[in-house]
PDB file of C-alpha atoms in Angstrom:
ATOM      1  CA  UNK A  12     103.480 101.327 121.109  1.00 84.00           C
ATOM      2  CA  UNK A  13     101.492 104.367 122.108  1.00 82.00           C
ATOM      3  CA  UNK A  14      98.880 103.955 119.420  1.00 88.00           C
ATOM      4  CA  UNK A  15      95.842 101.930 118.311  1.00 93.00           C
ATOM      5  CA  UNK A  16      95.390  98.937 116.050  1.00 96.00           C
ATOM      6  CA  UNK A  17      92.592  97.543 113.898  1.00 96.00           C
ATOM      7  CA  UNK A  18      92.336  93.994 112.588  1.00 96.00           C
ATOM      8  CA  UNK A  19      89.662  92.685 110.214  1.00 95.00           C
ATOM      9  CA  UNK A  20      89.468  88.967 109.431  1.00 94.00           C
ATOM     10  CA  UNK A  21      87.296  87.619 106.619  1.00 89.00           C
ATOM     11  CA  UNK A  22      85.427  84.306 106.994  1.00 80.00           C
ATOM     12  CA  UNK A  23      87.202  83.460 110.205  1.00 81.00           C
ATOM     13  CA  UNK A  24      85.615  83.191 113.611  1.00 74.00           C
ATOM     14  CA  UNK A  25      87.324  81.925 116.718  1.00 77.00           C
ATOM     15  CA  UNK A  26      86.743  83.033 120.297  1.00 75.00           C
ATOM     16  CA  UNK A  27      90.412  83.136 121.223  1.00 82.00           C
ATOM     17  CA  UNK A  28      91.666  85.001 118.145  1.00 93.00           C
ATOM     18  CA  UNK A  29      91.366  88.456 119.732  1.00 92.00           C
ATOM     19  CA  UNK A  30      93.590  87.428 122.639  1.00 92.00           C
ATOM     20  CA  UNK A  31      96.062  85.873 120.209  1.00 95.00           C
ATOM     21  CA  UNK A  32      96.200  89.104 118.188  1.00 96.00           C
ATOM     22  CA  UNK A  33      96.989  91.119 121.296  1.00 95.00           C
ATOM     23  CA  UNK A  34      99.635  88.618 122.443  1.00 96.00           C
ATOM     24  CA  UNK A  35     101.373  88.759 119.069  1.00 96.00           C
ATOM     25  CA  UNK A  36     101.519  92.553 119.015  1.00 97.00           C
ATOM     26  CA  UNK A  37     102.362  92.859 122.694  1.00 96.00           C
ATOM     27  CA  UNK A  38     105.279  90.439 122.379  1.00 97.00           C
ATOM     28  CA  UNK A  39     106.977  92.949 120.062  1.00 97.00           C
ATOM     29  CA  UNK A  40     106.056  95.825 122.371  1.00 95.00           C
ATOM     30  CA  UNK A  41     107.623  94.022 125.337  1.00 96.00           C
ATOM     31  CA  UNK A  42     110.883  93.725 123.410  1.00 97.00           C
ATOM     32  CA  UNK A  43     111.162  97.001 121.497  1.00 97.00           C
ATOM     33  CA  UNK A  44     109.363  99.647 123.563  1.00 95.00           C
ATOM     34  CA  UNK A  45     111.527 102.245 125.290  1.00 93.00           C
ATOM     35  CA  UNK A  46     108.493 102.982 127.510  1.00 92.00           C
ATOM     36  CA  UNK A  47     108.812  99.587 129.220  1.00 94.00           C
ATOM     37  CA  UNK A  48     111.705  99.388 131.692  1.00 93.00           C
ATOM     38  CA  UNK A  49     111.960  95.600 131.417  1.00 96.00           C
ATOM     39  CA  UNK A  50     111.982  95.498 127.590  1.00 96.00           C
ATOM     40  CA  UNK A  51     114.983  94.211 125.669  1.00 97.00           C
ATOM     41  CA  UNK A  52     115.658  97.646 124.224  1.00 97.00           C
ATOM     42  CA  UNK A  53     115.562  99.288 127.673  1.00 96.00           C
ATOM     43  CA  UNK A  54     118.011  96.692 128.970  1.00 97.00           C
ATOM     44  CA  UNK A  55     120.281  97.472 126.021  1.00 98.00           C
ATOM     45  CA  UNK A  56     120.052 101.230 126.586  1.00 96.00           C
ATOM     46  CA  UNK A  57     120.827 100.781 130.290  1.00 95.00           C
ATOM     47  CA  UNK A  58     123.714  98.386 129.692  1.00 97.00           C
ATOM     48  CA  UNK A  59     127.397  99.169 130.003  1.00 97.00           C
ATOM     49  CA  UNK A  60     129.011 100.033 126.667  1.00 97.00           C
ATOM     50  CA  UNK A  61     130.457  96.807 125.272  1.00 97.00           C
ATOM     51  CA  UNK A  62     128.210  94.566 127.380  1.00 98.00           C
ATOM     52  CA  UNK A  63     126.402  91.837 125.442  1.00 98.00           C
ATOM     53  CA  UNK A  64     122.619  91.642 125.940  1.00 98.00           C
ATOM     54  CA  UNK A  65     120.751  88.479 124.972  1.00 97.00           C
ATOM     55  CA  UNK A  66     117.715  89.205 122.821  1.00 98.00           C
ATOM     56  CA  UNK A  67     115.153  87.357 120.699  1.00 97.00           C
ATOM     57  CA  UNK A  68     115.420  86.386 117.056  1.00 97.00           C
ATOM     58  CA  UNK A  69     112.832  89.087 116.262  1.00 97.00           C
ATOM     59  CA  UNK A  70     114.961  91.756 117.936  1.00 98.00           C
ATOM     60  CA  UNK A  71     117.988  90.577 115.965  1.00 98.00           C
ATOM     61  CA  UNK A  72     116.034  90.796 112.686  1.00 97.00           C
ATOM     62  CA  UNK A  73     114.974  94.388 113.317  1.00 98.00           C
ATOM     63  CA  UNK A  74     118.379  95.555 114.588  1.00 98.00           C
ATOM     64  CA  UNK A  75     120.175  93.935 111.637  1.00 98.00           C
ATOM     65  CA  UNK A  76     117.838  95.407 109.036  1.00 98.00           C
ATOM     66  CA  UNK A  77     118.027  98.854 110.676  1.00 98.00           C
ATOM     67  CA  UNK A  78     121.815  98.760 110.496  1.00 98.00           C
ATOM     68  CA  UNK A  79     121.795  97.694 106.844  1.00 98.00           C
ATOM     69  CA  UNK A  80     119.360 100.453 105.902  1.00 98.00           C
ATOM     70  CA  UNK A  81     121.413 103.009 107.816  1.00 97.00           C
ATOM     71  CA  UNK A  82     124.410 102.209 105.615  1.00 97.00           C
ATOM     72  CA  UNK A  83     122.305 102.091 102.443  1.00 97.00           C
ATOM     73  CA  UNK A  84     120.728 105.500 103.134  1.00 97.00           C
ATOM     74  CA  UNK A  85     124.037 107.048 104.262  1.00 96.00           C
ATOM     75  CA  UNK A  86     122.654 107.585 107.746  1.00 95.00           C
ATOM     76  CA  UNK A  87     119.237 109.036 106.839  1.00 95.00           C
ATOM     77  CA  UNK A  88     117.757 106.129 108.791  1.00 96.00           C
ATOM     78  CA  UNK A  89     119.523 105.613 112.107  1.00 97.00           C
ATOM     79  CA  UNK A  90     117.947 104.064 115.201  1.00 96.00           C
ATOM     80  CA  UNK A  91     120.763 105.292 117.457  1.00 94.00           C
ATOM     81  CA  UNK A  92     119.497 108.911 117.591  1.00 93.00           C
ATOM     82  CA  UNK A  93     117.294 108.148 120.619  1.00 91.00           C
ATOM     83  CA  UNK A  94     119.023 110.696 122.876  1.00 88.00           C
ATOM     84  CA  UNK A  95     117.887 113.429 120.487  1.00 86.00           C
ATOM     85  CA  UNK A  96     114.388 111.971 120.145  1.00 85.00           C
ATOM     86  CA  UNK A  97     114.122 112.117 123.934  1.00 81.00           C
ATOM     87  CA  UNK A  98     115.483 115.652 124.145  1.00 81.00           C
ATOM     88  CA  UNK A  99     112.704 116.983 121.914  1.00 77.00           C
ATOM     89  CA  UNK A 100     110.051 115.196 123.962  1.00 71.00           C
ATOM     90  CA  UNK A 101     109.167 112.299 121.659  1.00 69.00           C
ATOM     91  CA  UNK A 102     110.419 109.542 123.971  1.00 64.00           C
ATOM     92  CA  UNK A 103     109.547 108.473 127.520  1.00 64.00           C
ATOM     93  CA  UNK A 104     108.768 111.518 129.686  1.00 60.00           C
ATOM     94  CA  UNK A 105     111.440 110.790 132.292  1.00 58.00           C
ATOM     95  CA  UNK A 106     114.120 110.611 129.585  1.00 61.00           C
ATOM     96  CA  UNK A 107     113.619 114.215 128.525  1.00 57.00           C
ATOM     97  CA  UNK A 108     114.758 115.417 131.931  1.00 56.00           C
ATOM     98  CA  UNK A 109     118.104 113.648 131.504  1.00 61.00           C
ATOM     99  CA  UNK A 110     119.196 115.746 128.541  1.00 60.00           C
ATOM    100  CA  UNK A 111     120.663 119.223 128.148  1.00 66.00           C
ATOM    101  CA  UNK A 112     121.940 120.916 125.018  1.00 72.00           C
ATOM    102  CA  UNK A 113     125.471 120.731 126.410  1.00 73.00           C
ATOM    103  CA  UNK A 114     125.192 116.975 126.898  1.00 74.00           C
ATOM    104  CA  UNK A 115     123.756 116.514 123.414  1.00 74.00           C
ATOM    105  CA  UNK A 116     126.787 118.224 121.860  1.00 78.00           C
ATOM    106  CA  UNK A 117     128.965 115.575 123.473  1.00 79.00           C
ATOM    107  CA  UNK A 118     126.722 112.783 122.208  1.00 84.00           C
ATOM    108  CA  UNK A 119     126.694 113.754 118.528  1.00 85.00           C
ATOM    109  CA  UNK A 120     129.978 112.011 117.807  1.00 88.00           C
ATOM    110  CA  UNK A 121     128.620 108.788 119.301  1.00 90.00           C
ATOM    111  CA  UNK A 122     125.906 108.334 116.667  1.00 91.00           C
ATOM    112  CA  UNK A 123     126.759 106.202 113.630  1.00 94.00           C
ATOM    113  CA  UNK A 124     125.494 103.200 111.687  1.00 96.00           C
ATOM    114  CA  UNK A 125     128.033 101.130 113.624  1.00 96.00           C
ATOM    115  CA  UNK A 126     127.048 102.338 117.096  1.00 96.00           C
ATOM    116  CA  UNK A 127     125.996  98.801 118.017  1.00 97.00           C
ATOM    117  CA  UNK A 128     127.038  95.274 117.078  1.00 98.00           C
ATOM    118  CA  UNK A 129     124.768  92.293 116.420  1.00 98.00           C
ATOM    119  CA  UNK A 130     125.779  88.678 116.994  1.00 97.00           C
ATOM    120  CA  UNK A 131     123.126  86.809 114.985  1.00 96.00           C
ATOM    121  CA  UNK A 132     124.422  83.337 115.769  1.00 96.00           C
ATOM    122  CA  UNK A 133     124.305  83.807 119.548  1.00 97.00           C
ATOM    123  CA  UNK A 134     121.323  86.191 119.459  1.00 97.00           C
ATOM    124  CA  UNK A 135     122.903  89.026 121.357  1.00 98.00           C
ATOM    125  CA  UNK A 136     123.632  92.703 120.851  1.00 98.00           C
ATOM    126  CA  UNK A 137     125.860  95.347 122.422  1.00 98.00           C
ATOM    127  CA  UNK A 138     126.292  99.099 122.215  1.00 97.00           C
ATOM    128  CA  UNK A 139     129.696 100.244 120.992  1.00 97.00           C
ATOM    129  CA  UNK A 140     129.183 103.892 121.924  1.00 95.00           C
ATOM    130  CA  UNK A 141     127.025 106.002 124.201  1.00 94.00           C
ATOM    131  CA  UNK A 142     123.832 105.912 122.146  1.00 95.00           C
ATOM    132  CA  UNK A 143     120.167 105.383 122.990  1.00 94.00           C
ATOM    133  CA  UNK A 144     118.547 102.932 120.584  1.00 96.00           C
ATOM    134  CA  UNK A 145     115.003 103.788 119.490  1.00 95.00           C
ATOM    135  CA  UNK A 146     113.172 101.385 117.155  1.00 96.00           C
ATOM    136  CA  UNK A 147     109.930 103.362 116.925  1.00 92.00           C
ATOM    137  CA  UNK A 148     110.460 103.993 113.191  1.00 93.00           C
ATOM    138  CA  UNK A 149     110.573 100.290 112.371  1.00 96.00           C
ATOM    139  CA  UNK A 150     109.036  98.233 115.218  1.00 96.00           C
ATOM    140  CA  UNK A 151     105.385  98.923 114.333  1.00 96.00           C
ATOM    141  CA  UNK A 152     105.972  97.711 110.807  1.00 97.00           C
ATOM    142  CA  UNK A 153     107.687  94.579 112.070  1.00 98.00           C
ATOM    143  CA  UNK A 154     104.824  93.938 114.517  1.00 98.00           C
ATOM    144  CA  UNK A 155     102.354  93.969 111.619  1.00 98.00           C
ATOM    145  CA  UNK A 156     104.492  91.502 109.665  1.00 98.00           C
ATOM    146  CA  UNK A 157     104.742  89.304 112.768  1.00 98.00           C
ATOM    147  CA  UNK A 158     100.951  89.252 113.132  1.00 98.00           C
ATOM    148  CA  UNK A 159     100.535  88.662 109.402  1.00 97.00           C
ATOM    149  CA  UNK A 160     102.767  85.565 109.619  1.00 97.00           C
ATOM    150  CA  UNK A 161     100.584  84.306 112.471  1.00 96.00           C
ATOM    151  CA  UNK A 162      97.457  84.659 110.319  1.00 96.00           C
ATOM    152  CA  UNK A 163      99.203  82.890 107.437  1.00 95.00           C
ATOM    153  CA  UNK A 164     100.064  79.998 109.774  1.00 95.00           C
ATOM    154  CA  UNK A 165      96.327  79.643 110.500  1.00 93.00           C
ATOM    155  CA  UNK A 166      95.556  79.652 106.752  1.00 92.00           C
ATOM    156  CA  UNK A 167      93.628  82.919 107.060  1.00 92.00           C
ATOM    157  CA  UNK A 168      93.726  84.170 103.478  1.00 90.00           C
ATOM    158  CA  UNK A 169      91.922  87.513 103.771  1.00 93.00           C
ATOM    159  CA  UNK A 170      92.759  90.077 106.419  1.00 95.00           C
ATOM    160  CA  UNK A 171      93.426  93.750 107.053  1.00 96.00           C
ATOM    161  CA  UNK A 172      95.841  95.054 109.709  1.00 97.00           C
ATOM    162  CA  UNK A 173      96.325  98.715 110.640  1.00 96.00           C
ATOM    163  CA  UNK A 174      98.697  99.743 113.419  1.00 96.00           C
ATOM    164  CA  UNK A 175      99.501 103.391 114.037  1.00 91.00           C
ATOM    165  CA  UNK A 176      98.691 104.243 110.411  1.00 90.00           C
ATOM    166  CA  UNK A 177     100.849 101.477 108.903  1.00 95.00           C
ATOM    167  CA  UNK A 178      98.850  98.941 106.892  1.00 96.00           C
ATOM    168  CA  UNK A 179      98.983  95.410 105.533  1.00 97.00           C
ATOM    169  CA  UNK A 180      96.197  93.555 103.805  1.00 96.00           C
ATOM    170  CA  UNK A 181      95.833  90.253 102.001  1.00 95.00           C
ATOM    171  CA  UNK A 182      93.118  88.877  99.742  1.00 92.00           C
ATOM    172  CA  UNK A 183      89.835  90.756  99.404  1.00 91.00           C
ATOM    173  CA  UNK A 184      87.381  92.330 101.805  1.00 90.00           C
ATOM    174  CA  UNK A 185      84.691  89.830 100.811  1.00 82.00           C
ATOM    175  CA  UNK A 186      84.331  87.692  97.713  1.00 79.00           C
ATOM    176  CA  UNK A 187      85.476  90.019  94.949  1.00 82.00           C
ATOM    177  CA  UNK A 188      85.086  93.278  96.868  1.00 91.00           C
ATOM    178  CA  UNK A 189      88.587  94.802  97.213  1.00 93.00           C
ATOM    179  CA  UNK A 190      90.204  96.312 100.261  1.00 94.00           C
ATOM    180  CA  UNK A 191      90.452 100.104  99.940  1.00 92.00           C
ATOM    181  CA  UNK A 192      93.204 102.101 101.627  1.00 92.00           C
ATOM    182  CA  UNK A 193      93.340 105.886 101.675  1.00 87.00           C
ATOM    183  CA  UNK A 194      96.277 108.215 102.120  1.00 84.00           C
ATOM    184  CA  UNK A 195      94.559 111.052 103.907  1.00 78.00           C
ATOM    185  CA  UNK A 196      94.613 114.695 102.952  1.00 76.00           C
ATOM    186  CA  UNK A 197      96.589 116.888 105.371  1.00 75.00           C
ATOM    187  CA  UNK A 198      93.960 119.581 104.882  1.00 73.00           C
ATOM    188  CA  UNK A 199      90.874 117.440 105.570  1.00 72.00           C
ATOM    189  CA  UNK A 200      92.020 114.394 107.472  1.00 68.00           C
ATOM    190  CA  UNK A 201      88.704 112.576 106.970  1.00 74.00           C
ATOM    191  CA  UNK A 202      89.097 112.744 103.188  1.00 78.00           C
ATOM    192  CA  UNK A 203      91.563 110.814 100.995  1.00 84.00           C
ATOM    193  CA  UNK A 204      94.153 112.456  98.783  1.00 84.00           C
ATOM    194  CA  UNK A 205      94.791 109.068  97.186  1.00 86.00           C
ATOM    195  CA  UNK A 206      93.049 105.679  97.333  1.00 89.00           C
ATOM    196  CA  UNK A 207      94.707 102.300  96.796  1.00 91.00           C
ATOM    197  CA  UNK A 208      92.812  99.097  96.053  1.00 90.00           C
ATOM    198  CA  UNK A 209      93.568  95.392  96.282  1.00 88.00           C
ATOM    199  CA  UNK A 210      92.522  95.253  92.630  1.00 87.00           C
ATOM    200  CA  UNK A 211      95.755  97.108  91.824  1.00 88.00           C
ATOM    201  CA  UNK A 212      98.006  96.221  94.751  1.00 85.00           C
ATOM    202  CA  UNK A 213      97.794  92.625  95.939  1.00 85.00           C
ATOM    203  CA  UNK A 214      98.909  91.849  99.502  1.00 90.00           C
ATOM    204  CA  UNK A 215      99.761  95.484 100.207  1.00 94.00           C
ATOM    205  CA  UNK A 216     102.348  96.617 102.761  1.00 96.00           C
ATOM    206  CA  UNK A 217     102.116 100.401 103.209  1.00 96.00           C
ATOM    207  CA  UNK A 218     103.658 102.876 105.631  1.00 95.00           C
ATOM    208  CA  UNK A 219     103.506 106.667 105.881  1.00 92.00           C
ATOM    209  CA  UNK A 220     105.828 109.086 107.612  1.00 89.00           C
ATOM    210  CA  UNK A 221     104.360 112.558 108.046  1.00 75.00           C
ATOM    211  CA  UNK A 222     104.483 115.603 110.243  1.00 60.00           C
ATOM    212  CA  UNK A 223     100.885 116.826 110.412  1.00 51.00           C
ATOM    213  CA  UNK A 224      99.802 114.310 113.053  1.00 53.00           C
ATOM    214  CA  UNK A 225     102.796 113.885 115.374  1.00 49.00           C
ATOM    215  CA  UNK A 226     104.515 117.092 116.423  1.00 50.00           C
ATOM    216  CA  UNK A 227     105.054 119.301 119.442  1.00 53.00           C
ATOM    217  CA  UNK A 228     105.057 123.059 119.962  1.00 55.00           C
ATOM    218  CA  UNK A 229     107.810 124.545 122.145  1.00 54.00           C
ATOM    219  CA  UNK A 230     108.080 128.278 122.720  1.00 53.00           C
ATOM    220  CA  UNK A 231     105.858 128.924 119.736  1.00 55.00           C
ATOM    221  CA  UNK A 232     107.940 126.706 117.414  1.00 54.00           C
ATOM    222  CA  UNK A 233     106.519 123.521 115.857  1.00 52.00           C
ATOM    223  CA  UNK A 234     108.852 120.517 115.878  1.00 53.00           C
ATOM    224  CA  UNK A 235     108.554 117.360 113.794  1.00 58.00           C
ATOM    225  CA  UNK A 236     108.775 114.004 115.584  1.00 69.00           C
ATOM    226  CA  UNK A 237     111.296 112.831 112.969  1.00 84.00           C
ATOM    227  CA  UNK A 238     114.895 113.575 113.885  1.00 84.00           C
ATOM    228  CA  UNK A 239     117.419 114.099 111.084  1.00 81.00           C
ATOM    229  CA  UNK A 240     120.480 112.009 112.029  1.00 82.00           C
ATOM    230  CA  UNK A 241     122.710 114.423 110.134  1.00 84.00           C
ATOM    231  CA  UNK A 242     121.637 117.614 111.918  1.00 80.00           C
ATOM    232  CA  UNK A 243     120.358 115.954 115.136  1.00 72.00           C
ATOM    233  CA  UNK A 244     117.322 118.236 114.925  1.00 81.00           C
ATOM    234  CA  UNK A 245     113.690 117.696 113.854  1.00 79.00           C
ATOM    235  CA  UNK A 246     113.415 117.728 110.072  1.00 73.00           C
ATOM    236  CA  UNK A 247     112.198 120.841 108.312  1.00 72.00           C
ATOM    237  CA  UNK A 248     111.290 119.919 104.738  1.00 66.00           C
ATOM    238  CA  UNK A 249     108.821 121.299 102.213  1.00 71.00           C
ATOM    239  CA  UNK A 250     106.934 118.017 101.786  1.00 74.00           C
ATOM    240  CA  UNK A 251     104.083 117.065 104.128  1.00 82.00           C
ATOM    241  CA  UNK A 252     104.371 113.293 104.148  1.00 87.00           C
ATOM    242  CA  UNK A 253     105.846 110.330 102.304  1.00 93.00           C
ATOM    243  CA  UNK A 254     104.275 106.898 101.823  1.00 94.00           C
ATOM    244  CA  UNK A 255     106.021 103.713 100.747  1.00 97.00           C
ATOM    245  CA  UNK A 256     104.787 100.380  99.416  1.00 96.00           C
ATOM    246  CA  UNK A 257     107.246  97.532  99.954  1.00 96.00           C
ATOM    247  CA  UNK A 258     107.358  93.729 100.224  1.00 94.00           C
ATOM    248  CA  UNK A 259     106.759  93.935 103.970  1.00 97.00           C
ATOM    249  CA  UNK A 260     105.707  96.634 106.422  1.00 98.00           C
ATOM    250  CA  UNK A 261     108.994  96.662 108.344  1.00 98.00           C
ATOM    251  CA  UNK A 262     110.785  97.828 105.209  1.00 98.00           C
ATOM    252  CA  UNK A 263     107.992 100.233 104.243  1.00 97.00           C
ATOM    253  CA  UNK A 264     108.017 101.723 107.757  1.00 96.00           C
ATOM    254  CA  UNK A 265     111.775 102.275 107.881  1.00 97.00           C
ATOM    255  CA  UNK A 266     112.018 103.472 104.280  1.00 98.00           C
ATOM    256  CA  UNK A 267     109.233 106.010 104.808  1.00 96.00           C
ATOM    257  CA  UNK A 268     111.205 107.513 107.689  1.00 95.00           C
ATOM    258  CA  UNK A 269     114.451 107.539 105.689  1.00 96.00           C
ATOM    259  CA  UNK A 270     112.772 109.196 102.703  1.00 96.00           C
ATOM    260  CA  UNK A 271     111.091 111.685 105.024  1.00 93.00           C
ATOM    261  CA  UNK A 272     114.529 112.692 106.285  1.00 93.00           C
ATOM    262  CA  UNK A 273     115.987 112.869 102.773  1.00 94.00           C
ATOM    263  CA  UNK A 274     113.301 115.187 101.459  1.00 92.00           C
ATOM    264  CA  UNK A 275     111.595 115.286  98.070  1.00 93.00           C
ATOM    265  CA  UNK A 276     114.416 115.571  95.541  1.00 95.00           C
ATOM    266  CA  UNK A 277     116.936 113.239  97.155  1.00 96.00           C
ATOM    267  CA  UNK A 278     114.175 110.868  98.269  1.00 96.00           C
ATOM    268  CA  UNK A 279     112.746 110.427  94.770  1.00 97.00           C
ATOM    269  CA  UNK A 280     116.237 109.983  93.352  1.00 97.00           C
ATOM    270  CA  UNK A 281     116.937 107.280  95.947  1.00 98.00           C
ATOM    271  CA  UNK A 282     113.548 105.645  95.303  1.00 98.00           C
ATOM    272  CA  UNK A 283     114.013 105.570  91.542  1.00 98.00           C
ATOM    273  CA  UNK A 284     117.492 104.062  91.865  1.00 97.00           C
ATOM    274  CA  UNK A 285     116.410 101.394  94.379  1.00 97.00           C
ATOM    275  CA  UNK A 286     113.046 100.644  92.688  1.00 97.00           C
ATOM    276  CA  UNK A 287     110.959 101.830  95.653  1.00 98.00           C
ATOM    277  CA  UNK A 288     107.256 102.638  95.291  1.00 96.00           C
ATOM    278  CA  UNK A 289     107.133 106.108  96.863  1.00 97.00           C
ATOM    279  CA  UNK A 290     104.619 108.960  96.939  1.00 95.00           C
ATOM    280  CA  UNK A 291     105.230 112.365  98.522  1.00 94.00           C
ATOM    281  CA  UNK A 292     102.464 114.789  99.487  1.00 91.00           C
ATOM    282  CA  UNK A 293     103.709 118.299  98.749  1.00 89.00           C
ATOM    283  CA  UNK A 294     102.104 121.705  99.217  1.00 84.00           C
ATOM    284  CA  UNK A 295     102.549 124.032  96.259  1.00 86.00           C
ATOM    285  CA  UNK A 296     100.657 127.300  95.766  1.00 84.00           C
ATOM    286  CA  UNK A 297      98.349 126.467  98.673  1.00 82.00           C
ATOM    287  CA  UNK A 298      97.393 123.155  97.057  1.00 85.00           C
ATOM    288  CA  UNK A 299      98.372 119.620  98.054  1.00 86.00           C
ATOM    289  CA  UNK A 300      99.771 117.593  95.172  1.00 88.00           C
ATOM    290  CA  UNK A 301     101.338 114.147  94.799  1.00 92.00           C
ATOM    291  CA  UNK A 302     104.842 113.449  93.500  1.00 94.00           C
ATOM    292  CA  UNK A 303     105.802 109.830  93.000  1.00 95.00           C
ATOM    293  CA  UNK A 304     108.746 107.671  92.089  1.00 97.00           C
ATOM    294  CA  UNK A 305     108.565 106.036  88.656  1.00 96.00           C
ATOM    295  CA  UNK A 306     107.839 102.667  90.332  1.00 94.00           C
ATOM    296  CA  UNK A 307     104.667 103.789  92.107  1.00 88.00           C
TER     297      UNK A 307
END
């Protein structure tokens, strides 16, 4: 997944648990990473258009949810923009070389919420157009939920999981001491701009989509890692980041990306209508301020 993870377990000690944690996370990586040639998603991207590819139940869950959210957000969240992700250098290195601006113009018409079809009953998926599927905006969140379910199956009642900045916790840090989670300040990344506690948010699932950590500079221009599926270019919005609390991290992860693409005004309108707990970090008059949905 190209990032780090941290897991804290309370009142639980077992020699094999660390290996089990890695196996759980790596199983998702082996299915949904475009950096692994043998992964399910790489097989799908290398398949002939219309060819069914057998995948796992987990892959089906993520692909189905991504398609539903694409429709719900009118395309603000779309995992079939991978060709454009690769073009701007945010995918596997060898993929960038395969793209030219001329080729991208031809590929724009291929991208839609219905660019692939899922057969849930037979656990298979196929591309319906020439798109490159990229689950990086949802797979990390799903991996956290997958690991969380594993802990629940072991009756571990207090834990903290952080993967690439996405977070899930349950219970308390110890006895009645709460877990504390900070949304960091873009100005001083070792200081919080907001702190959340398990006193206020039980069993938190939190994801953040922002531009001040993951970007590239080309010819003096700074490009966001988030591609707008409507313009097929990196987003250029006035907000700095958006964080979402949801019932699970997969949804929080994907929604944070969608709301990042939408921008402040449309994103808060969408959040208020759909009862989403959302907070934007915005820079106004050289100061960073928070703007939230009414549900946050």
